[in-house]
Amino acid sequence: MRVSLFITCLVDMFKADVGKAMVEVLERQGCEVDLPKGQICCGQPSYNSGYLEDTKPAMKQMMKAFENADYVVSPSGSCAYMFKEYPEIFAGDPVWEPKAKALAAKTYEFTQFLVDVLKVEDVGASLHVKATYHPSCHMTRLLGVKDAPMKLLKHVDGLEFVPLPNALSCCGFGGTFSVKMSEISEQMVDEKVEHVEETGADVLIGGDCGCLMNIGGRMTRKGKPMKIMHIAEVLNSRD
């Protein structure tokens, strides 16, 4: 099975190890992974800020970059969902609507692809830690990926899982929201940090690097640093 990696801006620039972990997990499942070099930002930050027409060139470039892909897999539910919005954005366009629909149909978030397409729940991972999991808003509410991460984490040997209180509450990141509404965002992430601390976990796991960077950064600034891991890193662990 040929998989094209939609790496996302945050993983490309800040969290390269997450991309590496995802590739290694997919390759162990028999996938042939490639990284289309034409990919850029999916356009979500500018689109969500209201700059629709200015964002369309970036969206068109992404459709070109993944035009020949069999499957497109991303380590971010938020970015994967952006591709799902393309068909509505280009509705009525005789050239780009079909391309948008084709891209949306073959795009999956990483855990969603493992569980729903590859039909795999146990990837042979082992990690002997006490951990909790933060479900990101876009991944759960918009993309609808709720059970796949839990099914995969359940089979990680040695992982002691502790439920996160008020898990579905937003961490306050929200992309440009955290910049435009920084005071509100700070209060939201402080609440999330308190709930993470309540679990007594040693590791916070998540599926979106934006959320993990936001929560982890706030914990560090409060003098309460904690190990932060993307779920791809957990699934690639062999301790």
XYZ file of N, CA and C in Angstrom:
717
model
N 0.849 -1.190 0.000
C 0.000 0.000 0.000
C 0.885 1.240 0.000
N 0.615 2.167 -0.916
C 1.423 3.373 -1.028
C 0.764 4.524 -0.275
N 1.520 5.092 0.644
C 1.025 6.172 1.491
C 1.854 7.426 1.262
N 1.187 8.546 1.010
C 1.867 9.832 0.875
C 1.695 10.618 2.172
N 2.801 11.067 2.693
C 2.803 11.737 3.988
C 2.495 13.223 3.847
N 1.426 13.661 4.487
C 1.089 15.087 4.601
C 1.673 15.520 5.939
N 2.865 16.078 5.903
C 3.668 16.212 7.106
C 3.198 17.308 8.057
N 2.549 18.343 7.560
C 2.079 19.529 8.291
C 3.240 20.463 8.642
N 2.919 21.736 8.788
C 3.945 22.755 9.059
C 4.636 22.540 10.405
N 3.863 22.265 11.451
C 4.450 22.138 12.780
C 5.398 20.953 12.876
N 5.023 19.827 12.295
C 5.904 18.659 12.329
C 7.155 18.929 11.494
N 6.976 19.539 10.340
C 8.104 19.826 9.459
C 9.111 20.770 10.126
N 8.607 21.788 10.811
C 9.491 22.815 11.359
C 9.955 22.562 12.789
N 9.106 21.920 13.594
C 9.416 21.801 15.014
C 9.492 20.368 15.550
N 8.761 19.443 14.951
C 8.623 18.106 15.525
C 8.942 17.015 14.503
N 10.130 17.089 13.916
C 10.512 16.128 12.880
C 10.474 14.688 13.375
N 10.742 14.473 14.661
C 10.729 13.115 15.214
C 9.348 12.478 15.125
N 8.310 13.308 15.150
C 6.945 12.787 15.014
C 6.749 12.208 13.615
N 7.222 12.933 12.615
C 7.128 12.438 11.247
C 7.921 11.162 11.063
N 9.107 11.121 11.637
C 9.944 9.923 11.539
C 9.258 8.731 12.184
N 8.674 8.947 13.351
C 7.980 7.864 14.050
C 6.808 7.347 13.236
N 6.070 8.249 12.631
C 4.920 7.851 11.830
C 5.350 7.012 10.637
N 6.416 7.426 9.981
C 6.922 6.673 8.834
C 7.332 5.264 9.256
N 8.041 5.154 10.371
C 8.521 3.847 10.817
C 7.372 2.919 11.193
N 6.333 3.465 11.824
C 5.164 2.643 12.166
C 4.475 2.162 10.893
N 4.290 3.051 9.940
C 3.615 2.690 8.696
C 4.422 1.664 7.896
N 5.735 1.838 7.864
C 6.568 0.897 7.124
C 6.535 -0.487 7.754
N 6.473 -0.560 9.070
C 6.378 -1.873 9.722
C 5.047 -2.551 9.418
N 4.056 -1.758 9.042
C 2.761 -2.334 8.663
C 2.705 -2.666 7.173
N 3.850 -2.546 6.500
C 3.931 -2.935 5.104
C 3.636 -1.828 4.105
N 3.552 -0.587 4.575
C 3.253 0.533 3.680
C 4.529 1.073 3.032
N 4.397 1.506 1.811
C 5.466 2.219 1.114
C 5.159 3.706 1.251
N 6.025 4.427 1.955
C 5.742 5.821 2.299
C 6.573 6.780 1.453
N 5.917 7.789 0.904
C 6.645 8.835 0.190
C 6.246 10.208 0.740
N 7.060 11.199 0.445
C 6.836 12.559 0.930
C 6.830 13.519 -0.264
N 5.655 13.815 -0.809
C 5.584 14.734 -1.951
C 6.233 16.078 -1.627
N 7.214 16.465 -2.398
C 7.978 17.666 -2.101
C 7.239 18.952 -2.448
N 6.178 18.838 -3.212
C 5.448 20.039 -3.593
C 4.516 20.565 -2.525
N 4.376 19.845 -1.421
C 3.426 20.269 -0.397
C 3.922 21.488 0.369
N 2.957 22.339 0.730
C 3.224 23.535 1.530
C 2.209 23.558 2.666
N 1.859 24.724 3.169
C 0.815 24.818 4.192
C -0.540 24.513 3.566
N -1.403 23.843 4.308
C -2.738 23.498 3.806
C -3.640 24.723 3.716
N -3.222 25.828 4.323
C -3.984 27.065 4.246
C -4.893 27.340 5.415
N -4.910 26.442 6.398
C -5.872 26.595 7.489
C -5.749 27.916 8.260
N -4.543 28.351 8.656
C -4.450 29.597 9.440
C -5.052 30.812 8.722
N -4.711 30.978 7.454
C -5.231 32.143 6.732
C -6.713 31.973 6.386
N -7.109 30.749 6.077
C -8.525 30.491 5.776
C -9.402 30.787 6.984
N -8.982 30.302 8.156
C -9.752 30.535 9.375
C -9.736 31.993 9.803
N -8.780 32.748 9.272
C -8.716 34.180 9.581
C -9.529 35.007 8.593
N -10.164 34.335 7.626
C -11.069 35.025 6.712
C -10.493 35.376 5.357
N -9.256 34.946 5.089
C -8.620 35.298 3.819
C -8.812 34.180 2.782
N -10.037 33.963 2.385
C -10.366 32.845 1.516
C -9.658 32.920 0.165
N -9.833 34.004 -0.543
C -9.261 34.104 -1.886
C -7.743 34.074 -1.856
N -7.158 34.680 -0.827
C -5.697 34.673 -0.706
C -5.165 33.279 -0.385
N -6.022 32.439 0.171
C -5.601 31.096 0.574
C -5.733 30.080 -0.548
N -6.583 30.341 -1.512
C -6.857 29.366 -2.566
C -5.613 28.911 -3.331
N -4.648 29.783 -3.642
C -3.444 29.297 -4.334
C -2.709 28.215 -3.555
N -2.646 28.351 -2.227
C -1.989 27.329 -1.402
C -2.774 26.025 -1.454
N -4.093 26.118 -1.404
C -4.941 24.927 -1.478
C -4.763 24.218 -2.818
N -4.712 24.993 -3.889
C -4.526 24.401 -5.211
C -3.171 23.707 -5.316
N -2.167 24.302 -4.703
C -0.844 23.684 -4.712
C -0.858 22.341 -3.986
N -1.604 22.272 -2.883
C -1.698 21.015 -2.139
C -2.427 19.946 -2.947
N -3.432 20.348 -3.680
C -4.142 19.388 -4.524
C -3.229 18.854 -5.626
N -2.391 19.729 -6.162
C -1.424 19.297 -7.168
C -0.396 18.345 -6.558
N 0.076 18.678 -5.354
C 1.128 17.892 -4.704
C 0.686 16.455 -4.437
N -0.587 16.267 -4.102
C -1.069 14.940 -3.724
C -1.969 14.300 -4.793
N -1.946 14.855 -5.983
C -2.843 14.380 -7.040
C -2.636 12.907 -7.371
N -1.403 12.437 -7.309
C -1.106 11.055 -7.682
C -1.013 10.106 -6.486
N -1.354 10.583 -5.306
C -1.273 9.748 -4.104
C -2.425 8.740 -4.056
N -2.128 7.567 -3.518
C -3.185 6.576 -3.282
C -3.909 6.894 -1.977
N -3.116 7.124 -0.923
C -3.636 7.532 0.376
C -2.797 8.693 0.880
N -3.439 9.640 1.548
C -2.738 10.759 2.173
C -2.953 10.640 3.676
N -1.857 10.566 4.428
C -1.943 10.349 5.872
C -1.203 11.470 6.598
N -1.837 12.004 7.635
C -1.289 13.148 8.355
C -1.234 12.896 9.859
N -0.196 13.406 10.542
C -0.113 13.277 12.001
C -0.902 14.354 12.720
N -1.906 14.904 12.057
C -2.714 15.976 12.647
C -4.156 15.870 12.179
N -5.061 15.690 13.132
C -6.474 15.662 12.790
C -6.945 17.007 12.271
N -6.361 18.073 12.802
C -6.739 19.418 12.394
C -6.398 19.672 10.935
N -5.172 19.360 10.544
C -4.748 19.584 9.162
C -5.448 18.624 8.205
N -5.638 17.379 8.630
C -6.350 16.419 7.789
C -7.767 16.905 7.513
N -8.402 17.487 8.529
C -9.767 17.974 8.331
C -9.805 19.142 7.362
N -8.731 19.929 7.302
C -8.719 21.051 6.365
C -8.905 20.558 4.936
N -8.289 19.426 4.614
C -8.487 18.851 3.279
C -9.956 18.478 3.055
N -10.643 18.104 4.122
C -12.049 17.732 4.008
C -12.929 18.951 3.705
N -12.402 20.147 3.963
C -13.158 21.366 3.688
C -12.985 21.856 2.249
N -11.973 21.359 1.584
C -11.698 21.816 0.219
C -12.890 21.664 -0.729
N -13.623 20.526 -0.716
C -14.735 20.387 -1.668
C -15.782 21.483 -1.539
N -16.070 21.900 -0.313
C -17.052 22.977 -0.127
C -16.480 24.307 -0.604
N -15.202 24.531 -0.336
C -14.558 25.784 -0.728
C -14.546 25.939 -2.249
N -14.332 24.827 -2.965
C -14.245 24.877 -4.426
C -15.515 24.370 -5.113
N -16.596 24.320 -4.370
C -17.869 23.855 -4.944
C -18.260 24.707 -6.150
N -18.609 24.045 -7.233
C -19.020 24.748 -8.437
C -17.896 25.051 -9.406
N -16.661 24.848 -8.968
C -15.511 25.079 -9.845
C -15.294 23.816 -10.680
N -15.457 23.880 -11.996
C -15.385 22.675 -12.822
C -14.012 22.016 -12.833
N -12.978 22.770 -12.557
C -11.617 22.223 -12.549
C -11.229 21.723 -11.164
N -11.460 22.553 -10.152
C -10.904 22.253 -8.829
C -11.835 21.491 -7.892
N -13.134 21.548 -8.102
C -14.022 20.771 -7.225
C -13.754 19.270 -7.319
N -13.611 18.700 -8.527
C -13.308 17.258 -8.595
C -11.978 16.908 -7.928
N -10.985 17.771 -8.083
C -9.684 17.526 -7.450
C -9.811 17.603 -5.927
N -10.614 18.554 -5.453
C -10.818 18.717 -4.014
C -11.522 17.502 -3.425
N -12.517 17.002 -4.126
C -13.247 15.823 -3.649
C -12.338 14.596 -3.626
N -11.504 14.458 -4.632
C -10.601 13.310 -4.695
C -9.602 13.338 -3.540
N -9.064 14.520 -3.249
C -8.102 14.639 -2.154
C -8.765 14.370 -0.809
N -9.937 14.937 -0.606
C -10.648 14.747 0.665
C -10.956 13.269 0.907
N -11.330 12.568 -0.140
C -11.740 11.168 -0.005
C -10.600 10.245 0.380
N -9.360 10.613 0.037
C -8.231 9.718 0.314
C -7.336 10.211 1.451
N -7.809 11.178 2.211
C -7.020 11.742 3.310
C -7.474 11.194 4.658
N -6.496 10.800 5.474
C -6.771 10.247 6.799
C -5.802 10.789 7.834
N -6.303 10.932 9.030
C -5.419 11.177 10.176
C -4.715 9.871 10.503
N -3.531 9.939 11.067
C -2.664 8.778 11.282
C -3.359 7.618 11.997
N -3.932 7.844 13.176
C -4.560 6.744 13.927
C -5.803 6.234 13.200
N -6.510 7.121 12.549
C -7.678 6.745 11.762
C -7.276 5.799 10.640
N -6.158 6.077 10.000
C -5.682 5.235 8.908
C -5.297 3.848 9.419
N -4.593 3.803 10.536
C -4.183 2.519 11.098
C -5.388 1.642 11.434
N -6.361 2.226 12.121
C -7.491 1.438 12.615
C -8.543 1.176 11.540
N -8.899 2.203 10.783
C -10.018 2.076 9.846
C -9.629 1.537 8.477
N -8.392 1.815 8.043
C -7.970 1.356 6.713
C -7.110 0.097 6.807
N -6.057 0.153 7.618
C -5.187 -1.015 7.764
C -5.770 -2.083 8.681
N -6.795 -1.703 9.459
C -7.453 -2.628 10.395
C -6.462 -3.167 11.429
N -5.627 -2.280 11.942
C -4.612 -2.646 12.928
C -4.862 -1.873 14.222
N -4.846 -2.579 15.338
C -4.975 -1.921 16.635
C -3.754 -2.157 17.512
N -3.018 -3.217 17.251
C -1.801 -3.521 18.003
C -0.608 -3.435 17.051
N 0.203 -2.397 17.230
C 1.365 -2.214 16.346
C 2.649 -2.722 16.998
N 2.506 -3.400 18.128
C 3.672 -3.976 18.786
C 4.469 -2.995 19.623
N 3.860 -1.890 20.018
C 4.565 -0.879 20.810
C 4.640 -1.270 22.278
N 5.676 -0.766 22.953
C 5.793 -0.953 24.402
C 6.355 0.315 25.022
N 5.710 0.776 26.070
C 6.144 1.990 26.759
C 5.653 1.916 28.200
N 6.591 1.704 29.121
C 6.225 1.510 30.517
C 6.216 2.844 31.260
N 5.098 3.555 31.109
C 4.909 4.842 31.777
C 3.446 4.992 32.181
N 3.222 5.964 33.052
C 1.855 6.346 33.410
C 1.506 7.556 32.555
N 0.457 7.447 31.745
C 0.174 8.496 30.768
C -1.307 8.841 30.703
N -1.569 10.040 30.217
C -2.933 10.474 29.942
C -2.976 11.011 28.515
N -4.187 11.205 27.991
C -4.334 11.580 26.575
C -5.255 12.781 26.432
N -4.782 13.769 25.659
C -5.603 14.941 25.346
C -6.164 14.811 23.933
N -7.490 14.732 23.783
C -8.098 14.663 22.442
C -8.293 16.074 21.890
N -7.719 16.357 20.737
C -7.829 17.701 20.176
C -9.228 17.953 19.617
N -9.612 19.219 19.582
C -10.970 19.593 19.175
C -11.281 19.222 17.733
N -10.425 19.634 16.802
C -10.695 19.358 15.388
C -10.741 17.864 15.103
N -9.844 17.124 15.742
C -9.760 15.691 15.490
C -11.030 14.976 15.953
N -11.550 15.368 17.103
C -12.725 14.684 17.647
C -14.033 15.273 17.140
N -14.156 16.579 17.197
C -15.441 17.213 16.875
C -15.701 17.330 15.377
N -14.670 17.623 14.612
C -14.864 17.856 13.183
C -14.526 16.630 12.338
N -13.335 16.080 12.541
C -12.946 14.902 11.767
C -13.672 13.652 12.253
N -14.088 13.650 13.523
C -14.842 12.521 14.057
C -14.004 11.338 14.496
N -12.693 11.568 14.710
C -11.803 10.491 15.156
C -11.742 10.511 16.681
N -12.458 9.597 17.292
C -12.530 9.549 18.750
C -11.989 8.237 19.315
N -12.350 7.131 18.697
C -12.024 5.820 19.256
C -10.671 5.274 18.821
N -10.223 5.635 17.638
C -8.983 5.057 17.101
C -7.777 5.241 18.019
N -7.523 6.449 18.552
C -6.365 6.606 19.440
C -6.452 5.706 20.671
N -7.644 5.591 21.240
C -7.801 4.779 22.439
C -7.594 3.293 22.148
N -8.069 2.846 20.996
C -7.883 1.444 20.619
C -6.400 1.108 20.478
N -5.639 2.035 19.918
C -4.202 1.821 19.723
C -3.443 1.890 21.041
N -3.772 2.865 21.879
C -3.082 3.012 23.161
C -3.375 1.825 24.083
N -4.550 1.247 23.960
C -4.938 0.099 24.780
C -3.988 -1.079 24.581
N -3.380 -1.168 23.400
C -2.511 -2.298 23.088
C -1.023 -1.982 23.250
N -0.700 -0.818 23.789
C 0.707 -0.494 24.045
C 1.137 -1.191 25.331
N 2.042 -2.133 25.216
C 2.476 -2.927 26.359
C 3.136 -2.041 27.426
N 2.696 -2.177 28.668
C 3.293 -1.454 29.778
C 2.709 -0.085 30.037
N 1.841 0.400 29.147
C 1.277 1.741 29.312
C 0.162 1.723 30.354
N 0.351 2.508 31.414
C -0.686 2.679 32.429
C -1.468 3.932 32.066
N -2.688 3.754 31.596
C -3.469 4.890 31.107
C -4.368 5.452 32.198
N -4.339 6.789 32.333
C -5.179 7.486 33.294
C -6.070 8.465 32.529
N -7.389 8.367 32.657
C -8.286 9.288 31.939
C -8.038 10.737 32.361
N -8.151 11.641 31.418
C -7.959 13.067 31.672
C -9.293 13.713 32.031
N -9.408 14.325 33.203
C -10.660 15.006 33.566
C -11.006 16.094 32.547
N -12.292 16.235 32.244
C -12.751 17.232 31.267
C -11.913 17.174 29.991
N -11.683 15.969 29.528
C -10.777 15.755 28.403
C -11.185 16.528 27.151
N -12.484 16.682 26.923
C -12.946 17.317 25.699
C -12.921 18.843 25.739
N -12.516 19.407 26.855
C -12.390 20.867 26.903
C -11.183 21.304 26.079
N -11.309 22.434 25.391
C -10.253 22.934 24.519
C -9.047 23.385 25.332
N -7.860 23.189 24.786
C -6.637 23.593 25.480
C -6.327 25.075 25.282
N -7.093 25.729 24.392
C -6.883 27.151 24.181
C -5.989 27.500 23.012
N -5.485 26.491 22.301
C -4.599 26.791 21.178
C -5.397 27.374 20.013
N -6.116 26.524 19.314
C -6.996 27.008 18.255
C -6.300 27.803 17.166
N -5.036 27.496 16.907
C -4.322 28.202 15.843
C -4.183 29.689 16.133
N -4.740 30.522 15.267
C -4.616 31.969 15.445
C -5.408 32.482 16.641
N -6.324 31.682 17.175
C -7.082 32.089 18.367
C -6.150 32.401 19.525
N -5.122 31.575 19.698
C -4.200 31.756 20.816
C -3.397 33.050 20.702
N -3.314 33.588 19.472
C -2.624 34.864 19.250
C -3.590 36.031 19.385
N -4.746 35.900 18.762
C -5.716 36.991 18.774
C -6.422 37.139 20.118
N -6.618 36.043 20.804
C -7.325 36.053 22.095
C -6.418 35.455 23.163
N -5.226 36.007 23.295
C -4.203 35.397 24.141
C -4.600 35.289 25.607
N -5.305 36.288 26.129
C -5.681 36.248 27.551
C -6.684 35.133 27.829
N -7.651 34.972 26.928
C -8.624 33.885 27.087
C -7.939 32.546 26.892
N -7.079 32.475 25.882
C -6.343 31.243 25.606
C -5.517 30.817 26.805
N -4.905 31.783 27.468
C -4.073 31.471 28.635
C -4.897 30.858 29.754
N -6.080 31.394 29.976
C -6.944 30.833 31.016
C -7.385 29.419 30.664
N -7.645 29.182 29.395
C -8.069 27.854 28.956
C -6.957 26.831 29.118
N -5.735 27.200 28.735
C -4.630 26.247 28.855
C -4.256 26.036 30.315
N -4.420 27.053 31.150
C -4.164 26.872 32.578
C -5.113 25.832 33.168
N -6.372 25.878 32.741
C -7.344 24.894 33.200
C -6.955 23.495 32.728
N -6.507 23.414 31.476
C -6.083 22.117 30.938
C -4.878 21.576 31.699
N -3.935 22.447 32.020
C -2.748 22.039 32.779
C -3.151 21.489 34.140
N -4.104 22.131 34.792
C -4.570 21.658 36.099
C -5.140 20.243 35.987
N -5.916 19.998 34.953
C -6.508 18.664 34.775
C -5.435 17.618 34.471
N -4.433 17.996 33.702
C -3.334 17.070 33.417
C -2.608 16.718 34.705
N -2.383 17.704 35.534
C -1.688 17.469 36.814
C -2.503 16.568 37.724
N -3.827 16.685 37.663
C -4.703 15.861 38.501
C -4.509 14.373 38.244
N -4.152 14.021 37.053
C -4.020 12.605 36.698
C -2.812 11.952 37.352
N -1.802 12.743 37.694
C -0.568 12.187 38.240
C 0.256 11.461 37.193
N -0.056 11.696 35.920
C 0.652 11.022 34.834
C 2.063 11.575 34.651
N 2.918 10.741 34.114
C 4.292 11.161 33.801
C 4.404 11.691 32.378
N 3.457 11.286 31.517
C 3.511 11.651 30.104
C 2.141 12.112 29.629
N 2.136 13.184 28.848
C 0.914 13.636 28.188
C 1.015 13.260 26.718
N 0.017 12.522 26.231
C -0.022 12.076 24.837
C -1.105 12.853 24.101
N -0.869 13.136 22.842
C -1.870 13.805 22.026
C -1.679 13.464 20.562
N -2.629 13.902 19.727
C -2.557 13.609 18.311
C -2.348 14.823 17.437
N -2.243 16.003 18.048
C -2.006 17.233 17.304
C -0.888 18.019 17.964
N 0.151 18.319 17.201
C 1.319 18.992 17.771
C 1.018 20.396 18.264
N 0.048 21.060 17.661
C -0.311 22.394 18.124
C -0.775 22.373 19.568
N -1.666 21.453 19.887
C -2.162 21.313 21.262
C -1.030 20.932 22.206
N -0.210 19.979 21.790
C 0.871 19.510 22.656
C 1.892 20.599 22.920
N 2.209 21.400 21.911
C 3.148 22.499 22.106
C 2.553 23.557 23.028
N 1.252 23.790 22.892
C 0.579 24.782 23.726
C 0.546 24.359 25.189
N 0.121 23.128 25.429
C 0.031 22.634 26.807
C 1.417 22.465 27.417
N 2.313 21.842 26.659
C 3.665 21.622 27.157
C 4.397 22.919 27.422
N 4.207 23.901 26.537
C 4.846 25.193 26.727
C 4.353 25.893 27.972
N 3.055 25.813 28.208
C 2.495 26.446 29.410
C 2.989 25.768 30.679
N 3.101 24.450 30.663
C 3.589 23.732 31.840
C 5.040 24.120 32.132
N 5.827 24.285 31.085
C 7.215 24.692 31.272
C 7.298 26.099 31.858
N 6.468 27.007 31.327
C 6.480 28.387 31.833
C 6.005 28.470 33.273
N 5.164 27.539 33.686
C 4.680 27.516 35.071
C 5.632 26.755 35.995
N 6.744 26.298 35.433
C 7.718 25.570 36.239
C 7.302 24.153 36.552
N 6.440 23.587 35.688
C 5.949 22.228 35.902
C 6.124 21.413 34.617
N 7.354 21.294 34.157
C 7.583 20.591 32.881
C 7.160 19.127 32.958
N 6.720 18.612 31.814
C 6.230 17.231 31.739
C 6.622 16.670 30.390
N 6.831 15.379 30.326
C 7.164 14.754 29.046
C 5.939 14.766 28.148
N 6.102 15.265 26.948
C 5.024 15.364 25.974
C 5.338 14.453 24.798
N 4.371 13.633 24.384
C 4.594 12.717 23.271
C 3.402 12.715 22.312
N 3.714 12.822 21.030
C 2.683 12.602 20.019
C 2.392 11.108 19.980
N 1.171 10.748 19.657
C 0.799 9.333 19.673
C 1.638 8.496 18.699
N 2.124 9.116 17.634
C 2.990 8.392 16.698
C 4.284 7.961 17.394
N 4.811 8.810 18.271
C 6.031 8.481 19.020
C 5.768 7.348 20.007
N 4.588 7.361 20.608
C 4.212 6.296 21.546
C 4.119 4.966 20.811
N 3.455 4.978 19.659
C 3.258 3.750 18.887
C 4.552 3.233 18.269
N 5.557 4.079 18.226
C 6.861 3.670 17.685
C 7.827 3.283 18.784
N 7.386 3.323 20.031
C 8.256 3.048 21.179
C 8.484 1.556 21.365
N 9.699 1.226 21.756
C 10.075 -0.160 22.080
C 10.997 -0.089 23.296
N 10.427 0.074 24.483
C 11.294 0.190 25.672
C 11.468 -1.142 26.380
